[in-house]
XYZ file of C-alpha atoms in Angstrom:
635
model
C 5.322 17.159 0.248
C 5.087 17.834 3.984
C 8.322 17.534 5.977
C 8.763 14.639 8.364
C 8.615 15.510 12.089
C 12.400 15.476 12.395
C 12.867 17.613 9.285
C 10.332 20.098 10.577
C 11.979 20.156 13.988
C 15.418 20.757 12.518
C 14.115 23.935 10.900
C 13.064 25.471 14.232
C 15.455 27.571 16.270
C 16.461 25.516 19.302
C 16.760 27.129 22.707
C 19.805 26.452 24.838
C 17.704 24.334 27.173
C 14.221 22.883 26.988
C 11.674 24.545 29.278
C 8.134 23.436 30.019
C 5.483 26.094 30.224
C 4.444 24.607 33.550
C 7.420 23.137 35.378
C 6.809 19.744 36.995
C 8.221 19.536 40.510
C 6.306 16.567 41.927
C 7.566 13.008 41.776
C 10.987 11.407 42.080
C 13.799 13.359 40.501
C 15.835 11.450 37.915
C 17.248 11.718 34.395
C 15.253 11.005 31.264
C 17.295 7.848 30.722
C 16.402 6.599 34.192
C 12.784 7.539 33.520
C 12.746 5.389 30.405
C 13.982 2.359 32.329
C 11.449 3.041 35.096
C 8.629 3.454 32.556
C 9.419 0.088 30.953
C 9.375 -1.511 34.404
C 6.067 0.145 35.283
C 4.596 -1.117 32.003
C 5.428 -4.665 33.080
C 8.100 -5.224 30.433
C 10.111 -8.294 31.459
C 12.641 -8.695 28.639
C 14.383 -6.205 26.347
C 16.668 -6.837 23.364
C 19.216 -4.484 21.917
C 22.703 -3.255 21.034
C 24.286 -0.184 22.735
C 25.919 2.833 21.098
C 26.976 6.399 21.785
C 23.649 8.176 21.382
C 21.796 5.726 23.636
C 24.522 5.255 26.280
C 22.700 7.173 29.039
C 19.866 4.630 28.828
C 22.274 1.710 28.971
C 24.002 3.375 31.913
C 20.631 3.353 33.691
C 20.292 -0.417 33.223
C 21.921 -2.237 36.126
C 21.610 -5.316 38.328
C 18.547 -3.887 40.066
C 16.643 -3.307 36.819
C 13.439 -5.337 36.815
C 13.691 -6.464 33.200
C 16.211 -8.796 31.618
C 18.401 -7.322 28.905
C 19.480 -9.593 26.039
C 22.462 -8.358 24.048
C 22.139 -9.104 20.333
C 25.025 -8.941 17.873
C 23.194 -6.862 15.265
C 20.371 -4.345 15.545
C 18.229 -6.071 12.910
C 18.491 -9.255 14.946
C 17.485 -7.404 18.114
C 14.324 -6.309 16.319
C 13.530 -9.795 15.023
C 14.130 -11.231 18.502
C 11.577 -8.766 19.894
C 9.171 -9.926 17.167
C 9.644 -13.594 17.994
C 9.153 -12.823 21.674
C 5.934 -10.921 20.971
C 4.395 -13.640 18.780
C 5.332 -16.432 21.194
C 4.010 -14.677 24.296
C 1.374 -12.187 23.155
C 3.295 -9.429 24.965
C 4.794 -6.280 23.444
C 8.346 -6.880 22.238
C 10.900 -4.183 23.101
C 14.329 -3.381 21.690
C 16.746 -0.505 22.320
C 19.388 0.553 19.769
C 21.520 3.588 19.063
C 21.237 6.349 16.467
C 22.378 6.469 12.844
C 23.398 3.018 11.560
C 22.028 1.344 14.682
C 18.633 2.822 13.979
C 18.738 2.192 10.236
C 19.779 -1.426 10.836
C 16.576 -2.071 12.780
C 14.299 -0.667 10.060
C 13.995 -4.087 8.403
C 12.601 -5.536 11.631
C 10.231 -2.578 12.001
C 8.914 -3.082 8.465
C 8.577 -6.819 9.094
C 6.579 -6.238 12.293
C 4.407 -3.692 10.520
C 3.501 -6.108 7.724
C 2.696 -8.929 10.155
C 0.931 -6.774 12.780
C 3.363 -7.578 15.602
C 3.246 -5.364 18.737
C 6.687 -3.894 19.305
C 8.349 -0.788 20.753
C 11.638 0.202 19.129
C 13.603 2.774 21.138
C 16.355 4.482 19.155
C 18.958 6.948 20.330
C 19.174 10.326 18.643
C 21.771 13.100 18.729
C 21.265 16.063 21.032
C 18.603 18.645 20.248
C 21.110 21.295 19.223
C 22.819 18.867 16.824
C 19.685 17.871 14.907
C 19.912 19.004 11.312
C 23.668 19.579 11.393
C 24.692 16.202 9.911
C 26.170 15.325 13.276
C 28.052 12.076 13.779
C 25.617 9.142 13.516
C 22.623 11.402 12.947
C 19.769 9.984 10.884
C 16.133 11.008 10.521
C 14.775 7.774 11.945
C 11.264 9.172 12.444
C 11.131 10.129 8.793
C 12.728 6.867 7.664
C 10.297 4.693 9.625
C 7.194 6.778 9.008
C 5.933 4.559 6.134
C 6.718 1.241 7.880
C 5.630 1.793 11.479
C 2.302 2.191 13.216
C 3.414 5.398 14.943
C 6.603 7.346 15.694
C 7.699 9.749 18.409
C 10.592 12.216 18.591
C 11.288 12.904 22.275
C 13.193 16.106 23.019
C 12.264 16.621 26.666
C 12.857 14.256 29.595
C 9.513 15.110 31.155
C 7.730 13.569 28.143
C 9.337 10.140 28.566
C 6.726 8.444 30.828
C 3.808 9.732 28.750
C 5.369 8.708 25.448
C 6.255 5.215 26.702
C 2.754 4.670 28.079
C 1.209 5.791 24.783
C 3.647 3.763 22.685
C 2.901 0.582 24.640
C -0.860 1.109 24.295
C -0.703 1.932 20.584
C 1.559 -1.043 19.839
C -0.815 -3.597 21.373
C -4.258 -2.102 20.751
C -6.338 -2.063 17.582
C -4.317 -3.618 14.803
C -1.012 -4.308 16.599
C 2.190 -2.923 15.159
C 5.608 -1.381 15.824
C 5.945 2.030 17.477
C 9.221 3.954 17.224
C 10.438 6.168 20.069
C 13.377 8.290 18.899
C 14.992 9.593 22.083
C 17.369 12.526 21.846
C 20.462 12.508 24.013
C 19.230 15.804 25.411
C 16.110 14.120 26.764
C 18.152 11.239 28.146
C 20.538 13.450 30.127
C 18.049 16.075 31.245
C 16.616 15.846 34.752
C 12.877 15.475 35.329
C 10.368 14.518 38.008
C 8.967 11.050 37.395
C 5.192 10.757 37.520
C 2.987 8.277 35.721
C 0.511 9.903 33.306
C -2.969 10.195 34.798
C -4.664 9.390 31.512
C -3.853 8.990 27.856
C -5.023 11.653 25.447
C -4.860 10.277 21.909
C -7.224 12.319 19.742
C -8.385 10.403 16.705
C -7.086 7.034 17.893
C -10.129 5.006 18.878
C -9.882 1.446 17.547
C -13.259 -0.165 16.922
C -13.609 -3.530 18.635
C -17.339 -4.253 18.387
C -19.364 -4.504 15.195
C -21.970 -1.811 14.635
C -25.303 -1.765 12.844
C -26.975 -4.696 11.145
C -23.816 -6.211 9.720
C -23.901 -9.235 12.038
C -27.507 -10.003 11.082
C -26.678 -9.672 7.387
C -23.608 -11.915 7.797
C -25.648 -14.569 9.601
C -28.223 -14.494 6.799
C -25.516 -15.064 4.194
C -24.328 -18.132 6.128
C -27.894 -19.399 6.160
C -28.124 -19.120 2.355
C -24.675 -20.553 1.599
C -24.003 -24.094 0.439
C -20.281 -23.624 -0.266
C -18.938 -21.439 2.559
C -15.235 -21.110 3.405
C -13.562 -19.525 6.429
C -10.456 -17.747 5.108
C -8.440 -17.113 8.279
C -5.457 -14.768 8.492
C -2.896 -13.517 10.967
C -5.326 -10.997 12.443
C -7.268 -13.882 13.959
C -4.064 -15.105 15.624
C -3.316 -11.645 17.033
C -6.868 -11.575 18.405
C -6.384 -15.025 19.987
C -9.577 -16.170 18.276
C -8.736 -19.855 17.762
C -11.612 -21.126 19.910
C -14.084 -18.867 18.131
C -12.846 -19.941 14.677
C -13.328 -23.591 15.612
C -16.750 -22.891 17.106
C -17.833 -21.105 13.914
C -16.569 -23.969 11.730
C -18.311 -26.559 13.925
C -21.555 -24.585 13.876
C -21.720 -23.810 10.157
C -19.862 -26.810 8.738
C -17.597 -24.453 6.774
C -14.022 -25.578 6.018
C -11.081 -23.590 7.378
C -8.287 -22.402 5.112
C -5.456 -20.283 6.466
C -2.790 -17.874 5.403
C 0.853 -18.492 6.342
C 0.732 -16.666 9.727
C -2.488 -18.402 10.771
C -1.215 -21.985 10.571
C -2.161 -23.814 13.748
C -4.946 -21.479 14.835
C -7.115 -24.603 14.732
C -5.410 -27.994 15.032
C -4.463 -29.750 11.808
C -6.139 -32.819 13.336
C -9.510 -31.109 12.898
C -11.144 -32.409 9.688
C -12.404 -28.898 8.915
C -8.830 -27.648 8.407
C -7.797 -27.871 4.748
C -4.417 -26.179 5.225
C -2.870 -23.096 3.681
C -4.222 -21.624 0.451
C -2.578 -19.660 -2.317
C 0.762 -19.825 -4.112
C 1.999 -22.924 -2.259
C -1.227 -23.951 -0.587
C -2.980 -27.292 -0.703
C -5.224 -28.161 -3.624
C -8.167 -28.623 -1.246
C -7.700 -25.190 0.356
C -7.145 -23.319 -2.902
C -9.899 -25.216 -4.686
C -12.364 -24.600 -1.861
C -11.903 -20.837 -2.109
C -12.149 -20.862 -5.901
C -15.452 -22.794 -5.762
C -16.938 -21.042 -2.740
C -20.185 -19.125 -2.804
C -19.435 -17.407 0.523
C -15.906 -16.361 1.487
C -15.541 -15.246 5.102
C -12.243 -13.363 5.431
C -11.320 -13.293 9.115
C -8.337 -11.109 9.974
C -6.982 -11.566 6.448
C -5.970 -8.954 3.883
C -6.279 -10.621 0.452
C -2.523 -10.675 -0.050
C -1.265 -11.335 -3.578
C 0.420 -14.598 -2.499
C -3.039 -15.782 -1.441
C -5.195 -14.437 -4.249
C -2.981 -14.879 -7.298
C -4.690 -12.921 -10.084
C -7.082 -10.857 -8.015
C -9.841 -10.661 -10.638
C -9.975 -14.463 -10.792
C -9.957 -15.033 -7.018
C -13.090 -16.713 -5.612
C -15.079 -15.453 -8.612
C -18.490 -16.740 -7.489
C -18.276 -15.821 -3.817
C -19.941 -13.182 -1.771
C -17.522 -11.789 0.778
C -17.823 -11.158 4.502
C -14.694 -9.351 5.668
C -13.953 -9.082 9.401
C -10.948 -6.958 10.378
C -10.050 -4.503 13.116
C -8.306 -2.259 10.586
C -10.904 -0.445 8.460
C -8.216 0.383 5.897
C -7.972 -3.309 4.958
C -11.649 -3.719 4.145
C -12.255 -3.074 0.467
C -8.564 -2.398 -0.195
C -8.102 -5.369 -2.527
C -11.513 -7.054 -2.688
C -14.882 -5.365 -2.229
C -16.756 -6.825 0.721
C -20.491 -7.505 0.535
C -20.594 -7.362 4.326
C -17.786 -5.246 5.847
C -17.363 -5.790 9.592
C -14.879 -3.592 11.439
C -13.943 -4.930 14.850
C -11.782 -7.243 16.891
C -12.054 -10.739 15.408
C -12.632 -12.516 18.710
C -15.268 -10.001 19.820
C -17.055 -10.027 16.457
C -17.222 -13.831 16.260
C -18.538 -14.073 19.803
C -21.390 -11.796 18.733
C -21.940 -13.438 15.328
C -22.187 -17.071 16.445
C -25.424 -16.629 18.483
C -27.128 -14.977 15.515
C -26.249 -17.925 13.271
C -27.488 -20.317 15.963
C -30.787 -18.423 16.081
C -31.286 -18.757 12.315
C -30.396 -22.466 12.465
C -33.044 -22.975 15.148
C -35.649 -21.180 13.021
C -34.856 -22.494 9.525
C -32.577 -25.473 9.989
C -28.917 -25.905 9.112
C -27.910 -25.793 5.414
C -26.967 -29.186 3.980
C -23.277 -29.045 3.024
C -22.851 -32.751 2.281
C -22.343 -32.142 -1.441
C -19.755 -29.481 -0.704
C -17.820 -31.750 1.623
C -17.969 -34.588 -0.890
C -15.966 -32.426 -3.283
C -13.588 -31.128 -0.602
C -12.863 -34.603 0.752
C -12.219 -35.816 -2.771
C -9.534 -33.148 -3.193
C -8.046 -33.939 0.223
C -7.836 -37.641 -0.668
C -6.607 -37.293 -4.238
C -4.164 -34.430 -3.815
C -2.231 -34.658 -0.542
C 1.001 -32.677 -0.346
C 3.723 -34.926 -1.737
C 7.290 -34.745 -3.010
C 9.842 -36.458 -5.240
C 12.723 -38.477 -3.857
C 16.225 -37.081 -4.514
C 18.216 -38.468 -7.403
C 21.668 -37.578 -6.030
C 21.690 -39.529 -2.781
C 20.984 -36.542 -0.532
C 18.035 -36.169 1.823
C 14.598 -34.985 0.746
C 14.065 -31.763 2.736
C 10.353 -32.509 3.032
C 11.152 -35.884 4.619
C 13.420 -34.136 7.139
C 10.594 -31.782 8.145
C 8.243 -34.757 8.550
C 10.729 -36.433 10.877
C 11.175 -33.259 12.906
C 7.417 -32.907 13.316
C 6.886 -36.527 14.334
C 9.661 -36.439 16.960
C 8.861 -33.038 18.457
C 7.253 -32.204 21.765
C 3.561 -31.312 21.182
C 4.177 -27.876 22.719
C 7.072 -27.018 20.399
C 7.236 -23.484 19.045
C 8.246 -23.685 15.382
C 10.181 -20.843 13.753
C 11.406 -20.529 10.180
C 13.531 -18.359 7.994
C 12.309 -17.440 4.514
C 12.497 -19.597 1.406
C 11.629 -23.116 0.323
C 12.202 -24.454 3.838
C 9.549 -22.038 5.095
C 6.952 -23.495 2.718
C 7.908 -27.087 3.533
C 7.567 -26.277 7.224
C 4.016 -24.995 6.716
C 3.153 -28.037 4.606
C 4.679 -30.907 6.581
C 4.610 -29.850 10.238
C 1.491 -30.933 12.090
C 0.385 -27.781 13.888
C -1.925 -28.551 16.783
C -1.992 -25.352 18.835
C -2.281 -21.601 18.248
C 0.828 -19.420 18.675
C 2.962 -22.423 17.703
C 4.262 -20.965 14.456
C 6.493 -17.901 13.927
C 7.597 -16.828 10.462
C 8.067 -13.704 8.379
C 4.968 -13.498 6.207
C 4.274 -10.145 4.597
C 7.842 -8.898 4.198
C 9.492 -12.305 3.685
C 12.679 -11.379 5.539
C 15.605 -13.744 5.081
C 17.611 -13.875 8.299
C 14.461 -13.619 10.413
C 14.645 -17.158 11.745
C 17.528 -17.372 14.235
C 16.930 -14.112 16.129
C 13.162 -14.738 16.175
C 13.825 -18.205 17.604
C 16.003 -16.658 20.317
C 13.203 -14.242 21.168
C 10.708 -17.107 21.300
C 13.051 -19.074 23.578
C 13.369 -16.099 25.940
C 9.581 -15.855 25.956
C 9.255 -19.586 26.657
C 11.610 -19.257 29.620
C 9.745 -16.226 30.945
C 6.118 -17.269 30.549
C 6.126 -21.056 30.105
C 8.962 -22.098 32.416
C 10.942 -23.159 29.344
C 8.530 -26.022 28.734
C 7.869 -24.968 25.159
C 10.998 -26.014 23.226
C 11.892 -23.948 20.175
C 12.816 -25.524 16.844
C 14.101 -23.342 14.012
C 13.820 -24.686 10.475
C 16.124 -22.623 8.282
C 17.917 -22.691 4.953
C 21.637 -22.189 4.616
C 21.099 -18.976 2.651
C 18.646 -17.420 5.092
C 20.635 -18.594 8.120
C 23.872 -16.931 7.018
C 22.244 -13.506 7.067
C 22.074 -13.502 10.892
C 24.244 -16.463 11.916
C 26.242 -14.220 14.249
C 23.325 -14.549 16.666
C 24.577 -18.017 17.600
C 26.690 -16.064 20.094
C 23.547 -14.551 21.593
C 21.808 -17.917 21.694
C 24.717 -19.538 23.554
C 25.657 -16.761 25.950
C 22.056 -15.964 26.888
C 21.239 -19.595 27.616
C 18.527 -20.025 24.998
C 18.652 -23.689 23.903
C 17.163 -23.283 20.435
C 17.326 -26.322 18.179
C 18.241 -25.529 14.587
C 17.404 -27.737 11.619
C 19.473 -26.366 8.753
C 18.202 -27.606 5.378
C 21.488 -27.152 3.577
C 21.229 -27.363 -0.208
C 24.074 -24.889 -0.944
C 21.766 -22.697 -3.066
C 19.180 -19.963 -2.665
C 16.455 -22.558 -3.044
C 13.315 -20.552 -3.789
C 15.081 -18.239 -6.226
C 16.603 -21.311 -7.889
C 13.142 -22.858 -8.193
C 11.915 -19.789 -10.050
C 15.017 -19.872 -12.253
C 14.263 -23.522 -13.036
C 10.631 -22.880 -13.918
C 10.695 -19.423 -15.487
C 14.297 -18.559 -16.458
C 15.394 -21.601 -18.477
C 17.554 -22.955 -15.623
C 19.896 -19.973 -15.715
C 21.188 -20.198 -12.163
C 22.557 -16.694 -11.907
C 23.923 -15.810 -8.433
C 22.045 -18.569 -6.592
C 24.820 -21.137 -6.062
C 26.293 -20.686 -2.577
C 28.845 -23.509 -2.558
C 30.008 -26.376 -4.782
C 31.693 -29.066 -2.738
C 33.299 -30.754 -5.744
C 35.123 -27.511 -6.607
C 36.342 -26.518 -3.135
C 36.796 -29.908 -1.524
C 35.184 -28.463 1.593
C 32.220 -30.004 3.364
C 30.652 -26.560 3.284
C 31.451 -22.881 3.115
C 31.075 -22.370 5.957
C 31.246 -25.743 7.654
C 28.135 -25.230 9.767
C 29.095 -27.861 12.321
C 32.400 -26.091 12.985
C 30.602 -22.741 12.993
C 28.178 -23.955 15.661
C 31.008 -25.364 17.748
C 32.967 -22.119 17.432
C 30.052 -20.359 19.138
C 29.841 -22.928 21.952
C 26.853 -24.741 20.430
C 26.474 -28.418 19.581
C 27.008 -29.126 15.891
C 25.702 -32.288 14.186
C 25.668 -33.392 10.537
C 23.288 -35.712 8.701
C 23.757 -37.047 5.181
C 21.661 -40.247 5.441
C 18.232 -41.005 6.852
C 19.749 -43.028 9.658
C 22.033 -40.146 10.624
C 19.130 -37.711 10.396
C 16.919 -39.700 12.760
C 19.780 -40.077 15.252
C 20.664 -36.362 15.091
C 17.051 -35.365 15.747
C 16.938 -37.726 18.735
C 20.122 -36.226 20.178
C 18.944 -32.651 19.610
C 15.672 -33.292 21.448
C 17.648 -34.568 24.449
C 19.966 -31.524 24.690
C 18.416 -28.654 26.615
C 21.397 -26.799 28.088
C 22.703 -25.145 24.920
C 21.774 -24.516 21.284
C 22.021 -27.413 18.819
C 22.504 -27.105 15.059
C 21.936 -30.023 12.685
C 23.386 -29.627 9.200
C 21.054 -31.698 6.987
C 22.459 -32.150 3.478
C 19.384 -31.964 1.257
C 18.588 -32.080 -2.444
C 19.216 -28.787 -4.227
C 16.671 -29.573 -6.957
C 13.781 -30.226 -4.559
C 10.704 -28.179 -5.457
C 7.840 -26.701 -3.483
C 4.561 -28.046 -4.852
C 1.715 -27.155 -5.312
C 2.456 -23.818 -6.922
C 0.615 -20.926 -8.545
C 2.860 -18.739 -10.693
C 3.008 -15.113 -9.522
C 0.098 -13.143 -10.967
C -1.615 -16.223 -12.395
C -5.114 -17.359 -11.538
C -5.424 -19.803 -8.654
C -7.426 -21.970 -11.032
C -4.110 -22.728 -12.740
C -2.522 -24.176 -9.615
C -0.018 -26.911 -10.474
C -0.136 -29.910 -8.142
C 2.939 -31.508 -9.664
C 4.474 -30.831 -13.097
C 1.781 -31.369 -15.705
C -1.056 -31.825 -13.184
C -3.556 -28.970 -12.802
C -6.465 -30.361 -10.769
C -8.737 -27.329 -11.147
C -8.586 -27.312 -14.957
C -9.822 -29.718 -17.578
C -7.829 -30.511 -20.768
C -9.369 -27.549 -22.615
C -8.210 -25.124 -19.973
C -11.650 -24.375 -18.559
C -12.389 -24.551 -14.861
C -13.370 -28.117 -14.114
C -16.465 -28.648 -11.993
C -15.713 -31.958 -10.307
C -18.868 -33.903 -9.489
C -20.741 -31.572 -11.825
C -24.126 -33.156 -11.201
C -23.757 -32.783 -7.450
C -22.593 -29.184 -7.759
C -25.520 -28.364 -10.032
C -27.858 -29.856 -7.478
C -26.287 -27.733 -4.777
C -26.713 -24.603 -6.897
C -30.339 -25.525 -7.492
C -30.908 -25.943 -3.759
C -29.291 -22.558 -3.157
C -31.625 -20.864 -5.633
C -34.617 -22.485 -3.949
């Protein structure tokens, strides 16, 4: 196995001082740390998150009142990373965080991996021990380049101050171009303290890095022809379409072809839920209409999606009768899980802008395919199987009802953020998303604790780019929230008035659901608090916790209290607000496909499997109509 860059470097004899072959003497003289701050300013970075430490102190010393970006002090490095993620998703800009070496750097790895899975543009600057200390097991030394190599888009080890402007310019470009992702810049203390002459790089030289944005060859013509021959098309839209800001193009394609839109978790809201073409999320906890549409489709158009296992279920049984058009800017995704009949490498927005005219041309020549039979089936599923829930039997609140109330009372421009767990699924199911970039959640990695710091980042972004007119609501669970609850201090002291809806069921809800369904109700290590045993209102009491951090704390046990708390929270905009909603611990997320099972076996509610008939075979609803459609397709 080849050594990582840091391991390889540690095996090379280090000179007493770094020397460039050609000394640079033009430009303003400054230290590498000052150059890093200047480079971020020159890149247009407006906000930076982080936590200081010994190996990064020269950089923090270079940040002062004259610095042209705002620095937001987090209370944990992982949270600083998630805040940068939330900022990036909310604004479309590159998120930036700066942390120290060793444990500071390893703490932020979770956020790096999360950003990598969800294609979020981010620069993570980590301190590193001096050049002569590398490889000596120095205090707080860690091979962060090697550790992040598998979970980042690119990594740099900077040993010379003169390299700082070039590396920052490249890192910023790499993070935001092509398939976005996190770039790590590991900055040795040697490079921070060393003097250099600041000049901006004349051009970027990145051999081998040339992201493809436009489709090549006849693929667009072939794709348009498949649309023309399809009578059951589906647009399967993923997070890549959101990163490409392709909402208008997705809607235009759906309007033109008549194809329904189904989305993955990150793509919720890319087209308004008010649009009748939007069937909702598909997959493990998707709607029956969305999952059923994909299973019955004859043409599946994957747009910035990666055929994730939570979407496909049993891969061999996913959309078994469909031809596949796969559009993605990352060629590594195409054919990785599902072979594409028409692979299209390129930026989603650019590709769709080129594809739509070709479909229009075929419609003008041959007419538009009649999808009335297809929509008859889809509308039947929408009508018969809306997302629903059971009422609690213990007098607590239904968490799904709480989310409905939050959605109905919210400002239309609200940015919604979630942690990870049952509350995350209920948020995707019961919030009415009407605008792109309105939803921020940890998708691919499923990181508990993501919610609060990401909401803080989104709030900073709202203040910076939207004059604070996009309020931020966080929907979180008590388990997920406690993993980063210390960031209430950041939220209060930095003046980010996030509103927090805590769905408090005193258990790890999603794990408990699996224990209920698949582990004979053996609730091992999922009970967080039992009020009847402690006599406490909670452990912690979240209202007191919020108040201890200077925030407003409210509690709701009844529907009347819940409605009043939501009203109060929407009126408070000068500090964070936390509402402790006491919800039913036995509430379930339905529909559900068991992990690894076929999507045909989706359970709407216990005992109800709409896509199967009593014998277990796939049920063809409106069989006569579907047969007629197939006959038309053959003709």
